[in-house]
Structure formats: structure tokens, C-alpha cells
Tab-separated table of C-alpha atoms and ligand atoms in Angstrom:
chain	number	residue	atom	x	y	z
A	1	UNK	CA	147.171	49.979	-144.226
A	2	UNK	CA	150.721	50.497	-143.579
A	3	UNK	CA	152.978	47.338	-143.747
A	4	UNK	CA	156.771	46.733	-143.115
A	5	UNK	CA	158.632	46.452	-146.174
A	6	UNK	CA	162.941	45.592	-144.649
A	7	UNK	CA	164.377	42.104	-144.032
A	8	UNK	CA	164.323	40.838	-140.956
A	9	UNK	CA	167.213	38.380	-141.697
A	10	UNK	CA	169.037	41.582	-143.450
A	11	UNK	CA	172.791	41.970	-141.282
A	12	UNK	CA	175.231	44.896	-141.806
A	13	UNK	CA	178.169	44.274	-144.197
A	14	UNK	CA	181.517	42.857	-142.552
A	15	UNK	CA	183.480	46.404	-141.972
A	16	UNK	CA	185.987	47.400	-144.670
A	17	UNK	CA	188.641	46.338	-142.038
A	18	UNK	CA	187.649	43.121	-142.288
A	19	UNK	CA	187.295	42.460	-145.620
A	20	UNK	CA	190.988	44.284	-146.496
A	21	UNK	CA	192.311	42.100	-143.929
A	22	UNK	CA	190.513	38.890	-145.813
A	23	UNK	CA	191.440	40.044	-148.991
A	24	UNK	CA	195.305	40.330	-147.704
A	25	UNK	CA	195.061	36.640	-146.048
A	26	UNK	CA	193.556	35.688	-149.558
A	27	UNK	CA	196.321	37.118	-151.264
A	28	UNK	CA	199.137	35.211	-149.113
A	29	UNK	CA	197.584	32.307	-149.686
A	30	UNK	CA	198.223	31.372	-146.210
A	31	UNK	CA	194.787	30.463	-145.327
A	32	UNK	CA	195.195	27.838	-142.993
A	33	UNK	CA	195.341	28.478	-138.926
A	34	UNK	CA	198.469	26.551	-139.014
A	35	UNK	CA	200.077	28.287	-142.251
A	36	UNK	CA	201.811	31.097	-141.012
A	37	UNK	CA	204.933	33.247	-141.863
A	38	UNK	CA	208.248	32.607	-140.163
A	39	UNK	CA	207.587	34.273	-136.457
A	40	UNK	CA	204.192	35.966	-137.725
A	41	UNK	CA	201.137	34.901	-135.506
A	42	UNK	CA	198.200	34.383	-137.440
A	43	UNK	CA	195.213	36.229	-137.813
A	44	UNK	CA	193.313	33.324	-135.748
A	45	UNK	CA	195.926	33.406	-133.043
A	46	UNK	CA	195.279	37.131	-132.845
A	47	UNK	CA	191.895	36.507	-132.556
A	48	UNK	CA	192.105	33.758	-129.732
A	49	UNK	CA	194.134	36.154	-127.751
A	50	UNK	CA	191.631	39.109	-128.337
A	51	UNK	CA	188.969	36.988	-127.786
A	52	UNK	CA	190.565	35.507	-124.153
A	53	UNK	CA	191.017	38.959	-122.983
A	54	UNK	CA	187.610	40.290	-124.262
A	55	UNK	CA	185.997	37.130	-122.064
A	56	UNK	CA	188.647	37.395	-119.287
A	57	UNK	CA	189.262	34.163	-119.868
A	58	UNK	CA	192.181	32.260	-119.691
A	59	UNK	CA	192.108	30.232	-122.512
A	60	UNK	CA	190.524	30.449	-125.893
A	61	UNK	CA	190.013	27.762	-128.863
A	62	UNK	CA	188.366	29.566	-132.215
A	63	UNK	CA	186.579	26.316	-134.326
A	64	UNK	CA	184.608	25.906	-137.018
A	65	UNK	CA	180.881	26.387	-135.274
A	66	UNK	CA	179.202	26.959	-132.032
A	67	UNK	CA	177.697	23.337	-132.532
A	68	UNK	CA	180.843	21.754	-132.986
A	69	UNK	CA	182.495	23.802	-129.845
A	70	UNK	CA	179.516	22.820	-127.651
A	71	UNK	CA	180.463	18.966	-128.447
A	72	UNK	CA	183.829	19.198	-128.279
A	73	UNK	CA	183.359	21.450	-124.842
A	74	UNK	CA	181.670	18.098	-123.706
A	75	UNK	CA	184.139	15.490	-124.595
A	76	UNK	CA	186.973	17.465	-122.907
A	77	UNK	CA	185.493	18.037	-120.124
A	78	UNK	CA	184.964	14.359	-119.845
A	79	UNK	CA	181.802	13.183	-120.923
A	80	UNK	CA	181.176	9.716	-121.632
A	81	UNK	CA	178.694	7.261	-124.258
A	82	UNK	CA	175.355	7.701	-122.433
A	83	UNK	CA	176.135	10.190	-119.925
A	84	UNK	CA	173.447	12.291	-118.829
A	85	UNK	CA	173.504	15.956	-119.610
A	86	UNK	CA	170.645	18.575	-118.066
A	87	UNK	CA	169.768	21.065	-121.238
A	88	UNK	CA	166.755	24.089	-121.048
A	89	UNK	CA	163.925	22.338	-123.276
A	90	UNK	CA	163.925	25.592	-124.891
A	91	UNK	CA	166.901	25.817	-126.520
A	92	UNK	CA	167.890	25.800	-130.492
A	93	UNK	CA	168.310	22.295	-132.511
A	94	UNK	CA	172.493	21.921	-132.480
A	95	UNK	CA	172.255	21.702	-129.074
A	96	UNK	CA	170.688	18.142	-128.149
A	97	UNK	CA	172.862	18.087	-131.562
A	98	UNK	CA	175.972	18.284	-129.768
A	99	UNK	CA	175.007	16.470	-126.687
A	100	UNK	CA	173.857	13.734	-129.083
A	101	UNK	CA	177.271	13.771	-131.359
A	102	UNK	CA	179.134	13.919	-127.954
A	103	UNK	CA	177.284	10.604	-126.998
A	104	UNK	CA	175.554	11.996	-124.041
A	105	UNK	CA	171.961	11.922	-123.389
A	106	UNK	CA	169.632	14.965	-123.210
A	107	UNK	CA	167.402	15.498	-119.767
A	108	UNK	CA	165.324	18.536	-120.605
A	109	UNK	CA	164.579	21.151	-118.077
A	110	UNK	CA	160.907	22.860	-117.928
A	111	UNK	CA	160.801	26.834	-118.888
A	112	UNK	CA	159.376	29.599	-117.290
A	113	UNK	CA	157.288	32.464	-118.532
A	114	UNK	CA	160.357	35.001	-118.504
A	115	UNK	CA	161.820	32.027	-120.983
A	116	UNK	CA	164.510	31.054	-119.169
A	117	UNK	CA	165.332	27.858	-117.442
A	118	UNK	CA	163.217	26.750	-114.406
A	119	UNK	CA	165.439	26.961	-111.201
A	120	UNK	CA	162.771	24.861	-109.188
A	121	UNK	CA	162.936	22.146	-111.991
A	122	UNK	CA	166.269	22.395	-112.536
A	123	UNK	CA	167.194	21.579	-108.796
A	124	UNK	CA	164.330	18.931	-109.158
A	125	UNK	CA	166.506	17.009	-112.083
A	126	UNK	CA	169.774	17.900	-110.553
A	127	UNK	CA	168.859	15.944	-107.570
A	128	UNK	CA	167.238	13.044	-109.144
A	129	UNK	CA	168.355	12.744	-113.042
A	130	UNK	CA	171.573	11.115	-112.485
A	131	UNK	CA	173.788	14.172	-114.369
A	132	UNK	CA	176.966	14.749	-114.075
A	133	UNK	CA	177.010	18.239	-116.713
A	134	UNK	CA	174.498	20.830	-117.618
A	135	UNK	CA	174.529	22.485	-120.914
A	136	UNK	CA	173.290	26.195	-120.229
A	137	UNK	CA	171.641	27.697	-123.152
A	138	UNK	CA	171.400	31.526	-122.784
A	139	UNK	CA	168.642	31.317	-125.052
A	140	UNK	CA	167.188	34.463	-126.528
A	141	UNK	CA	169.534	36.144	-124.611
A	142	UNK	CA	167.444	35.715	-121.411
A	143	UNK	CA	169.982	35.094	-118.561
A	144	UNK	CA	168.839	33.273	-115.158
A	145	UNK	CA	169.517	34.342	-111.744
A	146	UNK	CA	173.174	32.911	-112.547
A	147	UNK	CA	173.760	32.935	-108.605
A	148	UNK	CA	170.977	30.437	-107.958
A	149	UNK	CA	172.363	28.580	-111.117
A	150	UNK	CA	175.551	27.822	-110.034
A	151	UNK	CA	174.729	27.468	-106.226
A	152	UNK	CA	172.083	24.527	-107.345
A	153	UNK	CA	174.867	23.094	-109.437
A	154	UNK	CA	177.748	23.404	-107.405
A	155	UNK	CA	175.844	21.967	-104.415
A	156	UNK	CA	174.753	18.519	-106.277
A	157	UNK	CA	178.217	18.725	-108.434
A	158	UNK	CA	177.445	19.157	-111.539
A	159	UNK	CA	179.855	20.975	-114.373
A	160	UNK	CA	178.181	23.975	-116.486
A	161	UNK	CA	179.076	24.078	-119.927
A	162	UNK	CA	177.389	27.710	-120.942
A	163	UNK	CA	175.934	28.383	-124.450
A	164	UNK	CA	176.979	31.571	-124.896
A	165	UNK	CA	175.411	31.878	-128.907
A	166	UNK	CA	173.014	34.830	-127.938
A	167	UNK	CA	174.954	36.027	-125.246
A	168	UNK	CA	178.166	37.701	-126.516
A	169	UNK	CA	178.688	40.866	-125.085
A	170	UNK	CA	176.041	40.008	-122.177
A	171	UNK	CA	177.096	39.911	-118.211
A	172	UNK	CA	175.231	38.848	-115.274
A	173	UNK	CA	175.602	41.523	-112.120
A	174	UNK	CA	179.018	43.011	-114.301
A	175	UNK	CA	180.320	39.062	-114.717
A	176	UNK	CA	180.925	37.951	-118.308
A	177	UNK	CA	178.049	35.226	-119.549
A	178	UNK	CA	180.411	32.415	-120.440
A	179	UNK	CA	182.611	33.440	-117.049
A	180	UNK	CA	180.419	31.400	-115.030
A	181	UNK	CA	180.455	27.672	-115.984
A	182	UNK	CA	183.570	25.721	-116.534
A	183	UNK	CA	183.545	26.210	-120.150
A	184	UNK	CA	181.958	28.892	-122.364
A	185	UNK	CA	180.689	28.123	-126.135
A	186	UNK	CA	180.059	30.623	-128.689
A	187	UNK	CA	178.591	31.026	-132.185
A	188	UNK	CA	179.680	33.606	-135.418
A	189	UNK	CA	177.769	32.094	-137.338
A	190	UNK	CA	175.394	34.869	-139.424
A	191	UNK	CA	172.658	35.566	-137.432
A	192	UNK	CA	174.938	36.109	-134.257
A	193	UNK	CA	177.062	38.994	-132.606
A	194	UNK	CA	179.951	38.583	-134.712
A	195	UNK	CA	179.668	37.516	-138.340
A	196	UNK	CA	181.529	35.126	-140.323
A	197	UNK	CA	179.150	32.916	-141.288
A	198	UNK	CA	179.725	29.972	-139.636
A	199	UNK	CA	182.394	29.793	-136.628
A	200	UNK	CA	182.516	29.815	-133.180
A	201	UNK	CA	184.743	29.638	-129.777
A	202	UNK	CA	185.300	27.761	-126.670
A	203	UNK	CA	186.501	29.581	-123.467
A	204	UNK	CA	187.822	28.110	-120.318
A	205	UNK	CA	190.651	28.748	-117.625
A	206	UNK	CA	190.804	24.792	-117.026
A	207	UNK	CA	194.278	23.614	-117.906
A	208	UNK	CA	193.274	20.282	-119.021
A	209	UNK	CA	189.710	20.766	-120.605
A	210	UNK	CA	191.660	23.567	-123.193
A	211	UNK	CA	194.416	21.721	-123.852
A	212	UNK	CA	191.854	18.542	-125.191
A	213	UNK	CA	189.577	21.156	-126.895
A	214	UNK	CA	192.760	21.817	-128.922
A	215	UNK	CA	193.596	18.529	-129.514
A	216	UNK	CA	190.243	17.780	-130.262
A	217	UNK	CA	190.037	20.685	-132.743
A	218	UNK	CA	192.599	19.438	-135.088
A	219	UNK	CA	196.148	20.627	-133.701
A	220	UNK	CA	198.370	18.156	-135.505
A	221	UNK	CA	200.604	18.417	-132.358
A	222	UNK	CA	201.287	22.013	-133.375
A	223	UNK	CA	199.345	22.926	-129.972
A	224	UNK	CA	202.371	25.898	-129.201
A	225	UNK	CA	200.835	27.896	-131.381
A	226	UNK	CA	198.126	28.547	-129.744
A	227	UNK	CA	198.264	31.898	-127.522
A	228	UNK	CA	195.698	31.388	-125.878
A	229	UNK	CA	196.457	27.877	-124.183
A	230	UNK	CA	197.838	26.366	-121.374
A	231	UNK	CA	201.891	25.251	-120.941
A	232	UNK	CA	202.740	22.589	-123.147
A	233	UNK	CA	203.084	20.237	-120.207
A	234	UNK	CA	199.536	19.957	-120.301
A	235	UNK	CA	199.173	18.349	-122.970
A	236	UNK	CA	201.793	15.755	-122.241
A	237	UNK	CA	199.680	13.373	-120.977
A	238	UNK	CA	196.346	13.688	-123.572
A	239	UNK	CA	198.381	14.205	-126.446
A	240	UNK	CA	198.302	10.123	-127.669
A	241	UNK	CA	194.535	9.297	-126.315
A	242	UNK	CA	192.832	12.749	-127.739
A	243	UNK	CA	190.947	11.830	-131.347
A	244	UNK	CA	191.496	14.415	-133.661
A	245	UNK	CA	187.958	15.907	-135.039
A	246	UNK	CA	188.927	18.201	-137.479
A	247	UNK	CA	187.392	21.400	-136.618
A	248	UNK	CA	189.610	24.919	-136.913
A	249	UNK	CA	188.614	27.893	-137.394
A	250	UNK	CA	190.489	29.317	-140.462
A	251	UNK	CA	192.753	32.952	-141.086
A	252	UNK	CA	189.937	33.703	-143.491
A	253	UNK	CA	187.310	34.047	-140.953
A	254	UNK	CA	189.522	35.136	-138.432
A	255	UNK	CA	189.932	38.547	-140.271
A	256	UNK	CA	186.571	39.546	-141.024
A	257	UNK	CA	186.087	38.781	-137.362
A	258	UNK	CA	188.776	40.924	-135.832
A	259	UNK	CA	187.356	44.666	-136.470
A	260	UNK	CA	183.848	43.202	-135.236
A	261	UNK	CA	185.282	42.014	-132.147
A	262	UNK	CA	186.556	45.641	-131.429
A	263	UNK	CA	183.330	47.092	-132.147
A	264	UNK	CA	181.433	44.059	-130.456
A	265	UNK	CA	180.337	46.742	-127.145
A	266	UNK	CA	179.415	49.227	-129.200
A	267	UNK	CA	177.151	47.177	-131.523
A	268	UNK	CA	175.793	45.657	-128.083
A	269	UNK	CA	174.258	49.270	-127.222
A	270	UNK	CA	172.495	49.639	-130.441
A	271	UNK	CA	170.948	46.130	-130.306
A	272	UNK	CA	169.619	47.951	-126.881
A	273	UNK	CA	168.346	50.815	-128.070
A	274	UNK	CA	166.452	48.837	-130.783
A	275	UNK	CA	165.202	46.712	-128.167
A	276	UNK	CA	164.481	49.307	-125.591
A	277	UNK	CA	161.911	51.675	-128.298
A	278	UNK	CA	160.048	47.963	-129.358
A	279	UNK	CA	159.971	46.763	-125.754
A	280	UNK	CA	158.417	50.333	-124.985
A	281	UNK	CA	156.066	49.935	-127.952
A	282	UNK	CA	155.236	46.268	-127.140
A	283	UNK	CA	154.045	47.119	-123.243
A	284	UNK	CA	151.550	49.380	-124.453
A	285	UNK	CA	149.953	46.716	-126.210
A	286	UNK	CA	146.830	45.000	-124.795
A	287	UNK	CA	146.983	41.207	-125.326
A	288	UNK	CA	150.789	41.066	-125.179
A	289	UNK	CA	153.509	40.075	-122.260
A	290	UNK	CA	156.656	41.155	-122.065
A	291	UNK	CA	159.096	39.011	-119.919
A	292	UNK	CA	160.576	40.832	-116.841
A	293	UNK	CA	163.903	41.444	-117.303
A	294	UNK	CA	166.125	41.049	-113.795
A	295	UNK	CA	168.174	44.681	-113.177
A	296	UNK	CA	170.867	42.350	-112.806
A	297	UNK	CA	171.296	41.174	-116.339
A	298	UNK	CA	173.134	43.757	-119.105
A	299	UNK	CA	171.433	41.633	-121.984
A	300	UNK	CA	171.761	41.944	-125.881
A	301	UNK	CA	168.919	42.759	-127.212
A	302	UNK	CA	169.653	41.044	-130.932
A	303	UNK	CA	165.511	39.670	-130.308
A	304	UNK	CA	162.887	40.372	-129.119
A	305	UNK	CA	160.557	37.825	-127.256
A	306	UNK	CA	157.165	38.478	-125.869
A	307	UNK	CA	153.760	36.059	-125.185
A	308	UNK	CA	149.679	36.210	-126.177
A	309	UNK	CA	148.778	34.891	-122.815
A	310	UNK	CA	145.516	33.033	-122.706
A	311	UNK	CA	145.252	32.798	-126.495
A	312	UNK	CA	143.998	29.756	-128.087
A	313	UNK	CA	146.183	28.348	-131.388
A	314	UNK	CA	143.889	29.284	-133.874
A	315	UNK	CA	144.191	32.727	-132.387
A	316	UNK	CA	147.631	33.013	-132.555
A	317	UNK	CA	147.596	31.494	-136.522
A	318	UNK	CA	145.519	34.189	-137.173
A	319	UNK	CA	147.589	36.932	-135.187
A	320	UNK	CA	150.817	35.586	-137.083
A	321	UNK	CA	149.333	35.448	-140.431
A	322	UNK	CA	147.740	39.383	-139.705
A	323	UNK	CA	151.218	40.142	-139.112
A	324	UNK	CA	153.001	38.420	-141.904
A	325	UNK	CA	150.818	39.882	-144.280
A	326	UNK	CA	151.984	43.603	-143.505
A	327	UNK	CA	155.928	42.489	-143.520
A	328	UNK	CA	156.339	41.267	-139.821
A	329	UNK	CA	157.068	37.856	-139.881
A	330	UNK	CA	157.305	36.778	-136.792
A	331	UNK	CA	158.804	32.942	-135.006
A	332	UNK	CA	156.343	30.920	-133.232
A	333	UNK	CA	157.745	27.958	-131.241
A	334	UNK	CA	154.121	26.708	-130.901
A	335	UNK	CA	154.019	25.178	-134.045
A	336	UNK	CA	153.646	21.341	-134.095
A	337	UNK	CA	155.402	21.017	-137.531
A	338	UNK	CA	158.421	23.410	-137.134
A	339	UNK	CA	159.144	25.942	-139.430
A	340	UNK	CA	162.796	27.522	-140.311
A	341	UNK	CA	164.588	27.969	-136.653
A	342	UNK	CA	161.876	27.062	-134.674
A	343	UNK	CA	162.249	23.046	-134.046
A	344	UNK	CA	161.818	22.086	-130.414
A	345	UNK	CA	162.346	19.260	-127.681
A	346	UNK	CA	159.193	17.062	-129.301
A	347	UNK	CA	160.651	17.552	-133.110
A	348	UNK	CA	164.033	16.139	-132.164
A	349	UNK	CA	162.727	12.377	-132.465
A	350	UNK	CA	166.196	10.820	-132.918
A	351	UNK	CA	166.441	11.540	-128.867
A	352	UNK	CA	163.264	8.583	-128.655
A	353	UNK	CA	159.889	9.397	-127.225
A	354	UNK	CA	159.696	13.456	-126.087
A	355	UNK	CA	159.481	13.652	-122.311
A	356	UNK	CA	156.579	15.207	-120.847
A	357	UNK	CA	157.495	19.283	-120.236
A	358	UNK	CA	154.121	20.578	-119.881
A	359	UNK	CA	155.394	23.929	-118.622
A	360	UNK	CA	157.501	24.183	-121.366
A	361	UNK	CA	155.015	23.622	-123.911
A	362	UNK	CA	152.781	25.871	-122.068
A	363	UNK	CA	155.482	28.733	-122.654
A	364	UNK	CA	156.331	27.762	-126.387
A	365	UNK	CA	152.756	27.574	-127.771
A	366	UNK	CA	152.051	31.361	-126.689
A	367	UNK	CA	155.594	32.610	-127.755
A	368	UNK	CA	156.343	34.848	-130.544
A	369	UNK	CA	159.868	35.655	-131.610
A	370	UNK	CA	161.401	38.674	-133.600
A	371	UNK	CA	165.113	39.490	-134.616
A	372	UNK	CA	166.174	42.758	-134.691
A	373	UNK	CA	168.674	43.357	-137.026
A	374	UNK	CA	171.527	46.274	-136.728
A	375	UNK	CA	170.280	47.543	-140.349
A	376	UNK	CA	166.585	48.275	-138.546
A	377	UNK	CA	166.362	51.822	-137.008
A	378	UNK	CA	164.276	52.898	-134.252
A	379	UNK	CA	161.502	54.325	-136.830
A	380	UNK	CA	161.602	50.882	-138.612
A	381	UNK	CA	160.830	49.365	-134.859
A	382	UNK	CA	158.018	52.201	-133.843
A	383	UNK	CA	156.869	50.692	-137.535
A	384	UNK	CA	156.995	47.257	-136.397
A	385	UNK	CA	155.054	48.356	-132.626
A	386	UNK	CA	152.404	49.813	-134.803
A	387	UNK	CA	151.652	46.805	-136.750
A	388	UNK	CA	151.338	44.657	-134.140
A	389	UNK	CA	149.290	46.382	-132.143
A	390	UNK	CA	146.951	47.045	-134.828
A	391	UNK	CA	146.261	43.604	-135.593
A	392	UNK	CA	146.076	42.976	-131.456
A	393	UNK	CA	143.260	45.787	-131.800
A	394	UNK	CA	141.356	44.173	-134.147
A	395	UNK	CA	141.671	40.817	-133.118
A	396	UNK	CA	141.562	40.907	-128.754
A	397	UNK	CA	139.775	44.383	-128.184
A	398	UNK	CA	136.561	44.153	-126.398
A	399	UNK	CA	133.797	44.473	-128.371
A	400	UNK	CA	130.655	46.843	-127.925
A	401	UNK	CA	129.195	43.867	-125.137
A	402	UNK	CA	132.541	43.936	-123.370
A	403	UNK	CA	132.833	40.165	-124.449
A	404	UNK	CA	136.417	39.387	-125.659
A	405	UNK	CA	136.343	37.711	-129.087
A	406	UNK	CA	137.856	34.642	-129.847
B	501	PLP	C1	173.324	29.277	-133.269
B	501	PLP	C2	173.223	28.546	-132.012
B	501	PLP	C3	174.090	27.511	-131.682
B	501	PLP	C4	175.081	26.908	-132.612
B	501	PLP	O1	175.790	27.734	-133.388
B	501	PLP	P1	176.283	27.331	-134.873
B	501	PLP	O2	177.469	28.211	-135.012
B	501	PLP	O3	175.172	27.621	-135.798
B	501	PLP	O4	176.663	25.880	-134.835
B	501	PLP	C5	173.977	26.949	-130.426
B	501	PLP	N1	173.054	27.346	-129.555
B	501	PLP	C6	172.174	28.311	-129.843
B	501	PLP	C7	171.181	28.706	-128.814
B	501	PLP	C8	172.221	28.935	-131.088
B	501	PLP	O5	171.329	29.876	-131.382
């Protein structure tokens, strides 16, 4: 029986650019954002500005998360204690996170079975849910018919704050994700695009949301050095009512980031080919679904998502556990007591009782995730095909009466 034997959690190393560039911050001692040499921008500046012009976005803030940019996107773009923000009910735990820390309240939108966010649902809430904002998560990577998005949103007024985690390096018809809503979040934390184990960025071209992002972050009124900003008159008026909340990204990070955010594109097409030889694999597999995947969207594949439609839960334990046991450990949202990553709108019980999604439960409890890590190959995915589709052999092909079995 052949089984799998790599990590699935396994990245690449940060590229020797990186780390001579960290081990030259490390050796000026001038770690902090702030701490540079006379007239020398630092190597988070740098990054801002690369970052801006890799978006096409005006303005860029690096921080110390994606969580903490998502609530800090939220404050300065004006939300207030007990605002209501739409969110996909499929999304990943720091996000009700930061709408919770921002002291808005979560309304969950349904899911459909391509795993993105329901547009019929969505117009449903935008209507009738009282919300002002919608946090976008791009989750998985899957992107929505971003024209219907922002029609819906723009036509009941509501601001789109995008969560960009899983889609850096991802466009919509040749338009940026993050490019579409009024502010973009993003994540380098690990298991991300760009690695520097935690960190993250904000985008906007909005004058006066960037300017209190900054302010927000932790500027001690040193907002000019920030390339990536808006005039200094902008933050004339916010400067005395913005709290500081600590939160900069540091020179440190800033470096190992740097040579990956040149090479971001490139390591963007081998996610795809990774993705395109499992997806391939996957489709030939009786029992499984692959989403559809809209022409329209260039995508990262970084994971790989696909469904056992029709297939009770003890099934599905027993498919996992087949799988598992021969080095493919795959995610399962489906679980009532999450595991690792997998916590969903019903585990986050600090939000009160869950709302009813039954769509999106419907989704989850058939849904089986997979990363696929840059250090995989396409042999170690044809690997990974052939696993899973001989434990869907022996556990959904029709036996000699035609029945299916259980
Ligand atoms: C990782 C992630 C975040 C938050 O990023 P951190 O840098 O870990 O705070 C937000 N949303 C999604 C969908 C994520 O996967």
C-alpha cells in the first residue's frame, strides 16, 4: 500500500536574500520601523512602497498581522460599538476576531457549493441586516463574481473591506483582489504567500481611512515616514482623536519579505501547476466534486478544496481516517468539535447563539481541505491523487449488486 510520507505544513526556506538582508538589519541594530539612519528609508518603508505598487494601490500600511489589519481596516474606515458587519460564514477564526475586537457585530452570509459567498443571500442581508460594511473573505482563494459583489454593495451602500489572506497574487477579470473594496487586508503570516511568520498589510487609495490606519498602527506622530501615505494634511485633523494600538510591522520582517515579494508571481504559477495536476487527478475520481472555477478568476492555488457529495458523516470519518493513515491528512470543516484551523461560525460562541446557515453547514460538513505546499512536486501530488482515489474505490464503488455501500 503506498502512503505519502512529506509535510503538508512543510514551506520553502526564506531566500538567502532575505535572510542576508535580516542578518544586516540585525547587525545595525536598527530594528525598529521608526529607527532608521540619517536620510536612509527603512527596509519596511521599502516594502510599503513595493507593496503599493505591486497592489496598484495608493497607499500601503505593513502591521503586525492580517488579524490586526482587518480590525484596524474597520475602525478607520469608521466603524462603530455594535455596528453591523456582513462576513462569509465560511471564513477563518481572526476574522469575526477582528470584527469582534473592532466592536462590530458579525451577520454571517450562507455559502455556496463552489465555497464562496452566496450572492442571492448576500443581497438578501444587504437589504434587510441593517449593515453599513462587509468584510470579504477570499477564502480558500475562491473569488466571487466580484462584479455582482460590488454592484449588490454599491447599490444598498455598503463599504467592502476585502480579506485578501489567500488571495495575494490573485485578480478578478485582470483586477487586483484587494483593488476592489475600499480597503484591502493581507496576511504573511507562515502558511501564506509571503512568509514572515506573522505580519500583514492594509491597502487603500482613501486619503483619510490610510492616514487613521497609520495612526492606528502606532506612528508616534512620525506619520512622514511613511511612503506610502497620503499628504500630511490628512492627518491634521485625526491626529489628536486616533488611539494608538500598537501594531508595526518591524525592519526584521520587512527584509525576509522583500526578495519574496519580487518572486511573489512567479511562486503564484507554481502553486498553479501544483493545483492544476491534483485538480486533474481529483476529477477523475468517482465520489468527489470539484468546485467550478469562473474563467474569470487568475486564482492561487496554495489549496486545494473539493466535496463527498451525498456522503453521510460517518462516511466521511472513515474516508479521512483511510486517508490519514497513508500520510494525507486532510481539513474537514464538518467537524462539530474543531480541530487545528478548522473552527467555524457555530464554534465562535463568544458571538452568542450561532445563527441558523443551513446552506452553509450543508457545504462545510461535505468539505475536505488540502494545502499544497511549494516544497510538494507534481509527482508528490499524482501521489496524493492516487491515495485518495484508492480509498474512494474501496469505500463508494458499486459493489457486485450495483448497490452503493454506505
Ligand atoms: C490567516 C488569515 C487571516 C489572518 O491572518 P493572521 O496574519 O494570521 O492574523 C485572516 N483571514 C483569513 C481567511 C486567514 O486565513
Amino acid at each position: 500500500m503506498i502512503t505519502f510520507n512529506k509535510s503538508f505544513t512543510q514551506q520553502e526556506p526564506i531566500p538567502d536574500a532575505g535572510i542576508e538582508q535580516a542578518i544586516a538589519v540585525m547587525r545595525s541594530g536598527r530594528l525598529h520601523r521608526y529607527n532608521s539612519a540619517a536620510g536612509e528609508p527603512t527596509e519596511t518603508e521599502l516594502l510599503e512602497q513595493e507593496f503599493a505598487d505591486y497592489q496598484g494601490s495608493r497607499y500601503c500600511l505593513a502591521c503586525a498581522s492580517g488579524g490586526y489589519a482587518l480590525h484596524v481596516a474597520m475602525r478607520a474606515a469608521g466603524l462603530q460599538p455594535g455596528d453591523r458587519v456582513l462576513c462569509n460564514a465560511f471564513t477563518l477564526a481572526p476574522v469575526p476576531g477582528a470584527i469582534h475586537n473592532a466592536g462590530g457585530v458579525p451577520v454571517f452570509v450562507e455559502t455556496n457549493d463552489d465555497f464562496t459567498i452566496d450572492l442571492d443571500d448576500l443581497e438578501l442581508k444587504a437589504a434587510t441586516a441593517d449593515a453599513r460594511y462587509l468584510l470579504l473573505s477570499h477564502m480558500r482563494g475562491h473569488l466571487v463574481d466580484m462584479e455582482r459583489l460590488m454592484a449588490i454593495c454599491n447599490r444598498h451602500d455598503i463599504l467592502v473591506i476585502e480579506d485578501c489572506a489567500h488571495t495575494m497574487g490573485a485578480s478578478w477579470k485582470g483586477k487586483k483582489s484587494g483593488t476592489f473594496g475600499r480597503v484591502a487586508c493581507f496576511s504573511t503570516q507562515t502558511y501564506k504567500h509571503m512568509n514572515s511568520g506573522e505580519g500583514g498589510f492594509l491597502t487603500t487609495d482613501d486619503d483619510e481611512i490610510m492616514a487613521r490606519a497609520i495612526i492606528h498602527s502606532g506612528s508616534y506622530m512620525l506619520y512622514e515616514r511613511h511612503p506610502a501615505a497620503p499628504p500630511r494634511e490628512a492627518f491634521e485633523h485625526i491626529r489628536f482623536e486616533t488611539p494608538n494600538y500598537s501594531g508595526r510591522m518591524d525592519n526584521l520582517r520587512a527584509a525576509i519579505l522583500r526578495p519574496q515579494l519580487a518572486a511573489l508571481d512567479e511562486q503564484c504559477r507554481r502553486w498553479n501547476d501544483l493545483y492544476r495536476v491534483t485538480e486533474a487527478g481529483l476529477k477523475q475520481v468517482c465520489g468527489l466534486r470539484l468546485p467550478k472555477r469562473p474563467a474569470a478568476e487568475y486564482f492561487v492555488g496554495s489549496s486545494i478544496q473539493f466535496s463527498l457529495p451525498g456522503q453521510s458523516e460517518a462516511t466521511i470519518r472513515h474516508f479521512l481516517a483511510c486517508c490519514d493513515a497513508r500520510g494525507v491528512p486532510l481539513k474537514w470543516f464538518g467537524d462539530a468539535d474543531p480541530k487545528g484551523y478548522t473552527s467555524r461560525f457555530d464554534s465562535w460562541r463568544y458571538l452568542g447563539e450561532p445563527p441558523s446557515l443551513p446552506q452553509t453547514e450543508q457545504v462545510l460538513s461535505t468539505m475536505c481541505d488540502m494545502r499544497l505546499p511549494l516544497t510538494f512536486d507534481e509527482a508528490d501530488c499524482r501521489l496524493i491523487v492516487q491515495i485518495i482515489a484508492e480509498v474512494c474505490e474501496t469505500l463508494f464503488a458499486p459493489d457486485d449488486t450495483g448497490a452503493q455501500r454506505p
